[in-house]
Amino acid sequence: MLTGRHLIQPDDLTVSEIDEICSLAEQIIVDPKSFQDVCRGKILATLFFEPSTRTRLSFEAAMLRLGGSVEGFSDADNTSSVKGETLADTIRVVSSYVDVIAMRSPKEGAALLASKYSPVPIINAGDGGHYHPTQTLTDLVTIRQLTGGLENHTIGFCGDLKFGRTVHSLAEAMRHYKGNKFIFISPKELTVPDYLIKNILEPAGVKYEITESLDDVIDQLDILYMTRVQKERFFNEQDYIRLKDSYILDTERMKLARKNMIILHPLPRVNEITPDVDNDPRAAYFKQVKYGMYARMALIAKLTGAL
């Protein structure tokens, strides 16, 4: 039963619950008109303490397409937090008005803290370098739609794997499905965190490989998950400038890849995928954006008890 639950990290959902949400999203994709009134009278709050385009608009579009309403903010400077109001008090106030809250914060653990003070479901829309579970649902729906299932894939994660919360979240989710192998591709400075390897993947018996070379492994991949080097996570701009162009996917590099490999990216991209790759049929990142709206529709419907 998902009604009234918080979603802070991928492991808050069981495999059967993830499959349930993905299946509902696929039903909505096939027949969206049948779901256009299921959240009539319900309100979603979008509390974005950190800039966002796709995630915030995706949540808002999802609720509106379910027949509900939206209120919230996209800039913390326009809220009482600038006056010194605590997050706990903000959540206590906002939860008095709405049925579900989607929240993004640059601070790790902020969504978990919010969940302790909210009587309505909190959906973590990203908390610093920690988790982004609805992007994970987006990725899972996309993979299911484009490959037919979530098992027996070799997935390459490329770019910023140290701060890339989308990478951490997707790896945690996909480890539950049999036959998956992960290849982590990054500079040493941005390598995947030890906790993900030692505490999550190795205990689950997941096969993995760590490398600095995309060219050496791209021909092995069923899915290539590209990420940008995130300027906002760096304290030293010189380090960012040195690392930001570590991996650039272009049409020449794509010649090395399998004909049926799919390319995912949580967006926004900077220059890690060149625009000429957009016309390659393997480029799925704009499809991924739309699937994200359907995934969030399914999640909102489940958490609010609408379905």
PDB file of N, CA and C in Angstrom, residues 1-6 121 301-307:
ATOM      1  N   MET A   1       0.852  -1.196   0.000  1.00  0.00           N
ATOM      2  CA  MET A   1       0.000   0.000   0.000  1.00  0.00           C
ATOM      3  C   MET A   1       0.885   1.242   0.000  1.00  0.00           C
ATOM      4  N   LEU A   2       0.743   2.083  -1.025  1.00  0.00           N
ATOM      5  CA  LEU A   2       1.606   3.251  -1.157  1.00  0.00           C
ATOM      6  C   LEU A   2       0.961   4.539  -0.647  1.00  0.00           C
ATOM      7  N   THR A   3      -0.319   4.513  -0.392  1.00  0.00           N
ATOM      8  CA  THR A   3      -1.035   5.721   0.026  1.00  0.00           C
ATOM      9  C   THR A   3      -0.419   6.303   1.299  1.00  0.00           C
ATOM     10  N   GLY A   4      -0.113   7.605   1.256  1.00  0.00           N
ATOM     11  CA  GLY A   4       0.397   8.304   2.423  1.00  0.00           C
ATOM     12  C   GLY A   4       1.871   8.128   2.695  1.00  0.00           C
ATOM     13  N   ARG A   5       2.569   7.362   1.856  1.00  0.00           N
ATOM     14  CA  ARG A   5       3.988   7.077   2.078  1.00  0.00           C
ATOM     15  C   ARG A   5       4.871   8.233   1.594  1.00  0.00           C
ATOM     16  N   HIS A   6       6.060   8.352   2.202  1.00  0.00           N
ATOM     17  CA  HIS A   6       7.088   9.265   1.709  1.00  0.00           C
ATOM     18  C   HIS A   6       7.995   8.514   0.739  1.00  0.00           C
ATOM     19  N   PRO A 121       2.467  13.025   2.102  1.00  0.00           N
ATOM     20  CA  PRO A 121       3.661  12.441   1.488  1.00  0.00           C
ATOM     21  C   PRO A 121       4.675  13.485   1.022  1.00  0.00           C
ATOM     22  N   ALA A 301      -0.443   9.595  -8.135  1.00  0.00           N
ATOM     23  CA  ALA A 301      -1.724   8.904  -8.009  1.00  0.00           C
ATOM     24  C   ALA A 301      -1.682   7.849  -6.906  1.00  0.00           C
ATOM     25  N   LYS A 302      -0.556   7.148  -6.808  1.00  0.00           N
ATOM     26  CA  LYS A 302      -0.412   6.100  -5.788  1.00  0.00           C
ATOM     27  C   LYS A 302      -0.272   6.691  -4.391  1.00  0.00           C
ATOM     28  N   LEU A 303       0.582   7.697  -4.234  1.00  0.00           N
ATOM     29  CA  LEU A 303       0.835   8.240  -2.894  1.00  0.00           C
ATOM     30  C   LEU A 303      -0.362   8.987  -2.325  1.00  0.00           C
ATOM     31  N   THR A 304      -1.157   9.598  -3.195  1.00  0.00           N
ATOM     32  CA  THR A 304      -2.333  10.334  -2.719  1.00  0.00           C
ATOM     33  C   THR A 304      -3.550   9.433  -2.551  1.00  0.00           C
ATOM     34  N   GLY A 305      -3.430   8.162  -2.929  1.00  0.00           N
ATOM     35  CA  GLY A 305      -4.555   7.241  -2.804  1.00  0.00           C
ATOM     36  C   GLY A 305      -5.586   7.397  -3.889  1.00  0.00           C
ATOM     37  N   ALA A 306      -5.229   8.130  -4.960  1.00  0.00           N
ATOM     38  CA  ALA A 306      -6.192   8.316  -6.052  1.00  0.00           C
ATOM     39  C   ALA A 306      -6.420   7.024  -6.817  1.00  0.00           C
ATOM     40  N   LEU A 307      -5.411   6.159  -6.846  1.00  0.00           N
ATOM     41  CA  LEU A 307      -5.507   4.875  -7.541  1.00  0.00           C
ATOM     42  C   LEU A 307      -4.914   3.771  -6.680  1.00  0.00           C
TER      43      LEU A 307
END
